[in-house]
mmCIF file of C-alpha atoms in Angstrom:
data_model
loop_
_atom_site.group_PDB
_atom_site.id
_atom_site.type_symbol
_atom_site.label_atom_id
_atom_site.label_comp_id
_atom_site.label_asym_id
_atom_site.label_seq_id
_atom_site.Cartn_x
_atom_site.Cartn_y
_atom_site.Cartn_z
ATOM 1 C CA MET A 233 105.744 76.959 90.679
ATOM 2 C CA LYS A 234 109.466 76.846 91.175
ATOM 3 C CA THR A 235 111.100 73.554 92.056
ATOM 4 C CA PRO A 236 111.738 72.657 95.699
ATOM 5 C CA ASP A 237 115.468 73.296 95.152
ATOM 6 C CA GLU A 238 114.764 76.755 93.712
ATOM 7 C CA LEU A 239 112.472 77.609 96.638
ATOM 8 C CA THR A 240 115.137 76.373 99.054
ATOM 9 C CA GLY A 241 117.636 78.721 97.407
ATOM 10 C CA LEU A 242 115.221 81.667 97.609
ATOM 11 C CA PHE A 243 114.610 81.071 101.298
ATOM 12 C CA ARG A 244 118.358 80.919 101.966
ATOM 13 C CA GLU A 245 118.961 84.115 99.956
ATOM 14 C CA ARG A 246 116.443 85.902 102.184
ATOM 15 C CA GLY A 247 117.953 84.555 105.384
ATOM 16 C CA LEU A 248 114.986 82.298 106.125
ATOM 17 C CA LYS A 249 115.581 78.913 107.697
ATOM 18 C CA VAL A 250 115.291 75.922 105.405
ATOM 19 C CA THR A 251 113.900 73.126 107.529
ATOM 20 C CA PRO A 252 112.891 69.598 106.552
ATOM 21 C CA GLN A 253 109.271 70.690 107.151
ATOM 22 C CA ARG A 254 109.557 73.577 104.691
ATOM 23 C CA GLN A 255 111.228 71.345 102.110
ATOM 24 C CA CYS A 256 108.351 68.884 102.477
ATOM 25 C CA ILE A 257 105.894 71.757 101.932
ATOM 26 C CA PHE A 258 107.852 72.874 98.839
ATOM 27 C CA ARG A 259 107.586 69.348 97.409
ATOM 28 C CA ALA A 260 103.848 69.160 98.094
ATOM 29 C CA LEU A 261 103.260 72.507 96.383
ATOM 30 C CA HIS A 262 105.435 71.603 93.408
ATOM 31 C CA GLU A 263 103.494 68.373 92.842
ATOM 32 C CA SER A 264 100.080 70.049 93.224
ATOM 33 C CA ARG A 265 98.110 71.236 90.218
ATOM 34 C CA GLN A 266 95.383 72.679 92.410
ATOM 35 C CA HIS A 267 94.805 75.883 94.313
ATOM 36 C CA PRO A 268 95.333 74.283 97.720
ATOM 37 C CA THR A 269 94.223 75.570 101.071
ATOM 38 C CA ALA A 270 96.709 75.553 103.938
ATOM 39 C CA GLU A 271 94.677 72.694 105.398
ATOM 40 C CA SER A 272 95.000 70.555 102.252
ATOM 41 C CA VAL A 273 98.771 71.178 102.119
ATOM 42 C CA TYR A 274 98.909 70.246 105.801
ATOM 43 C CA ASP A 275 97.019 66.997 105.130
ATOM 44 C CA GLU A 276 99.433 66.192 102.286
ATOM 45 C CA VAL A 277 102.650 66.848 104.200
ATOM 46 C CA ARG A 278 101.426 65.029 107.315
ATOM 47 C CA GLN A 279 101.646 61.807 105.323
ATOM 48 C CA GLU A 280 105.413 62.274 105.200
ATOM 49 C CA MET A 281 105.858 64.250 108.448
ATOM 50 C CA PRO A 282 103.108 63.355 110.936
ATOM 51 C CA THR A 283 104.377 65.804 113.570
ATOM 52 C CA ILE A 284 104.279 68.933 111.380
ATOM 53 C CA SER A 285 101.991 71.680 112.655
ATOM 54 C CA LEU A 286 99.369 73.576 110.720
ATOM 55 C CA ARG A 287 101.039 76.774 111.933
ATOM 56 C CA THR A 288 104.284 75.729 110.193
ATOM 57 C CA VAL A 289 102.378 75.191 106.950
ATOM 58 C CA TYR A 290 100.661 78.583 107.223
ATOM 59 C CA GLN A 291 103.980 80.308 107.926
ATOM 60 C CA ALA A 292 105.677 78.722 104.905
ATOM 61 C CA LEU A 293 102.738 79.576 102.625
ATOM 62 C CA ASN A 294 102.622 83.157 103.906
ATOM 63 C CA ASP A 295 106.396 83.491 103.420
ATOM 64 C CA LEU A 296 106.061 82.229 99.841
ATOM 65 C CA ALA A 297 103.205 84.643 99.174
ATOM 66 C CA ALA A 298 105.233 87.554 100.606
ATOM 67 C CA MET A 299 108.104 86.562 98.301
ATOM 68 C CA GLY A 300 105.768 86.590 95.286
ATOM 69 C CA GLU A 301 106.069 82.836 94.718
ATOM 70 C CA LEU A 302 102.410 82.139 95.530
ATOM 71 C CA GLN A 303 99.309 84.238 95.216
ATOM 72 C CA GLN A 304 96.940 84.109 98.183
ATOM 73 C CA LEU A 305 93.330 84.017 96.993
ATOM 74 C CA THR A 306 90.337 84.944 99.082
ATOM 75 C CA LEU A 307 87.416 83.845 96.922
ATOM 76 C CA GLY A 308 84.651 83.905 99.505
ATOM 77 C CA SER A 309 84.406 80.126 99.408
ATOM 78 C CA GLY A 310 85.904 79.383 102.828
ATOM 79 C CA SER A 311 89.623 79.112 103.495
ATOM 80 C CA SER A 312 92.135 81.108 101.503
ATOM 81 C CA ARG A 313 93.616 79.298 98.549
ATOM 82 C CA PHE A 314 97.222 79.518 97.428
ATOM 83 C CA ASP A 315 97.802 79.791 93.699
ATOM 84 C CA PRO A 316 101.205 78.796 92.311
ATOM 85 C CA THR A 317 100.518 80.797 89.136
ATOM 86 C CA VAL A 318 101.561 84.346 89.933
ATOM 87 C CA ALA A 319 101.234 85.734 86.392
ATOM 88 C CA PRO A 320 98.027 87.744 85.849
ATOM 89 C CA HIS A 321 95.010 85.510 85.248
ATOM 90 C CA HIS A 322 91.402 84.985 86.291
ATOM 91 C CA HIS A 323 89.555 82.173 88.098
ATOM 92 C CA LEU A 324 86.597 79.840 87.717
ATOM 93 C CA VAL A 325 85.009 78.778 91.027
ATOM 94 C CA CYS A 326 82.532 75.899 91.179
ATOM 95 C CA GLU A 327 79.705 76.754 93.573
ATOM 96 C CA SER A 328 78.982 73.062 94.162
ATOM 97 C CA CYS A 329 82.353 71.513 94.961
ATOM 98 C CA GLY A 330 84.554 74.561 95.523
ATOM 99 C CA ARG A 331 87.020 73.663 92.779
ATOM 100 C CA VAL A 332 89.118 76.615 91.597
ATOM 101 C CA SER A 333 90.593 76.691 88.087
ATOM 102 C CA ASP A 334 92.775 79.206 86.284
ATOM 103 C CA LEU A 335 91.446 81.106 83.276
ATOM 104 C CA HIS A 336 94.089 82.680 81.055
ATOM 105 C CA VAL A 337 92.084 85.120 78.956
ATOM 106 C CA ASP A 338 92.402 88.865 78.466
ATOM 107 C CA PHE A 339 89.405 91.142 78.917
ATOM 108 C CA PRO A 340 90.752 94.421 77.508
ATOM 109 C CA GLU A 341 87.329 96.055 77.678
ATOM 110 C CA VAL A 342 87.166 95.687 81.472
ATOM 111 C CA ARG A 343 88.586 98.824 83.056
ATOM 112 C CA VAL A 344 87.835 101.375 85.734
ATOM 113 C CA PRO A 345 86.120 104.478 84.310
ATOM 114 C CA GLU A 346 88.371 107.542 84.302
ATOM 115 C CA ASP A 347 85.894 109.540 86.391
ATOM 116 C CA ALA A 348 86.025 106.990 89.252
ATOM 117 C CA GLY A 349 89.125 108.625 90.715
ATOM 118 C CA PHE A 350 90.949 105.317 90.885
ATOM 119 C CA VAL A 351 93.845 103.795 88.973
ATOM 120 C CA ALA A 352 93.805 99.983 88.976
ATOM 121 C CA SER A 353 97.129 98.164 89.142
ATOM 122 C CA SER A 354 95.632 94.788 88.279
ATOM 123 C CA THR A 355 92.338 93.110 87.509
ATOM 124 C CA GLU A 356 91.134 89.712 88.635
ATOM 125 C CA ILE A 357 87.789 88.386 87.497
ATOM 126 C CA VAL A 358 86.168 85.465 89.320
ATOM 127 C CA PHE A 359 83.516 83.525 87.451
ATOM 128 C CA ARG A 360 81.216 81.452 89.658
ATOM 129 C CA GLY A 361 79.130 78.577 88.410
ATOM 130 C CA ARG A 362 79.327 74.797 88.102
ATOM 131 C CA CYS A 363 82.222 72.738 86.795
ATOM 132 C CA ASP A 364 81.855 69.975 84.209
ATOM 133 C CA THR A 365 82.320 67.263 86.853
ATOM 134 C CA CYS A 366 79.443 68.547 88.987
ATOM 135 C CA ARG A 367 77.175 69.080 85.999
ATOM 136 C CA ALA A 368 77.921 65.551 84.741
ATOM 137 C CA ALA A 369 77.193 64.107 88.204
ATOM 138 C CA ASP A 370 73.840 65.910 88.214
ATOM 139 C CA ARG A 371 72.956 64.404 84.841
ATOM 140 C CA SER A 372 73.953 60.882 85.885
ATOM 141 C CA HIS A 373 72.287 61.062 89.338
ATOM 142 C CA PRO A 374 69.293 63.361 88.959
ATOM 143 C CA ASN A 375 67.651 62.132 92.187
ATOM 144 C CA GLN A 376 70.726 62.543 94.373
ATOM 145 C CA SER A 377 70.303 65.317 96.912
ATOM 146 C CA LYS A 378 72.413 68.401 96.406
ATOM 147 C CA LYS A 379 73.831 68.087 99.919
ATOM 148 C CA GLN A 380 75.116 64.562 99.307
ATOM 149 C CA HIS A 381 76.588 65.614 95.975
ATOM 150 C CA ASN A 382 78.404 68.596 97.495
ATOM 151 C CA HIS A 383 79.970 66.417 100.179
ATOM 152 C CA LYS A 384 81.245 63.882 97.640
ATOM 153 C CA GLU A 385 82.656 66.549 95.339
ATOM 154 C CA GLN A 386 84.437 68.332 98.197
ATOM 155 C CA ALA A 387 86.255 65.101 98.949
ATOM 156 C CA ALA A 388 87.073 64.516 95.274
ATOM 157 C CA HIS A 389 88.484 67.974 94.597
ATOM 158 C CA GLY A 390 90.186 68.573 97.930
#
């Protein structure tokens, strides 16, 4: 992810307004090592700017995605996620807590067959399963209900 100053410059180059709200969003994204939802970015920036709207956050994230500075991910796990890593890569999605992690591995054998009548421009593979944190929690609390565990992990991973 580019620095907040670099993102500010990109917005100005494209004739987009650079507001204190957007700069706050840029800072939150730059400090994040996650694949945040718009709602989690909103929660983060509200600590600094309590009057910011969720719509403002969505607009800034969508503008960044349109500029190629973020990748919008729809992983079928609820809200869209925004990935600051725009270089080609794959994802690991925990089915218990919803955590999303990058996987930088090439799978050269994965390709569309020539007779499919389709030329792929990119490939993204999503692996679903359980992260180490959730598996460790299961081992340390074998009697804990899955529902309680999911709720706790959602809060921990954001």
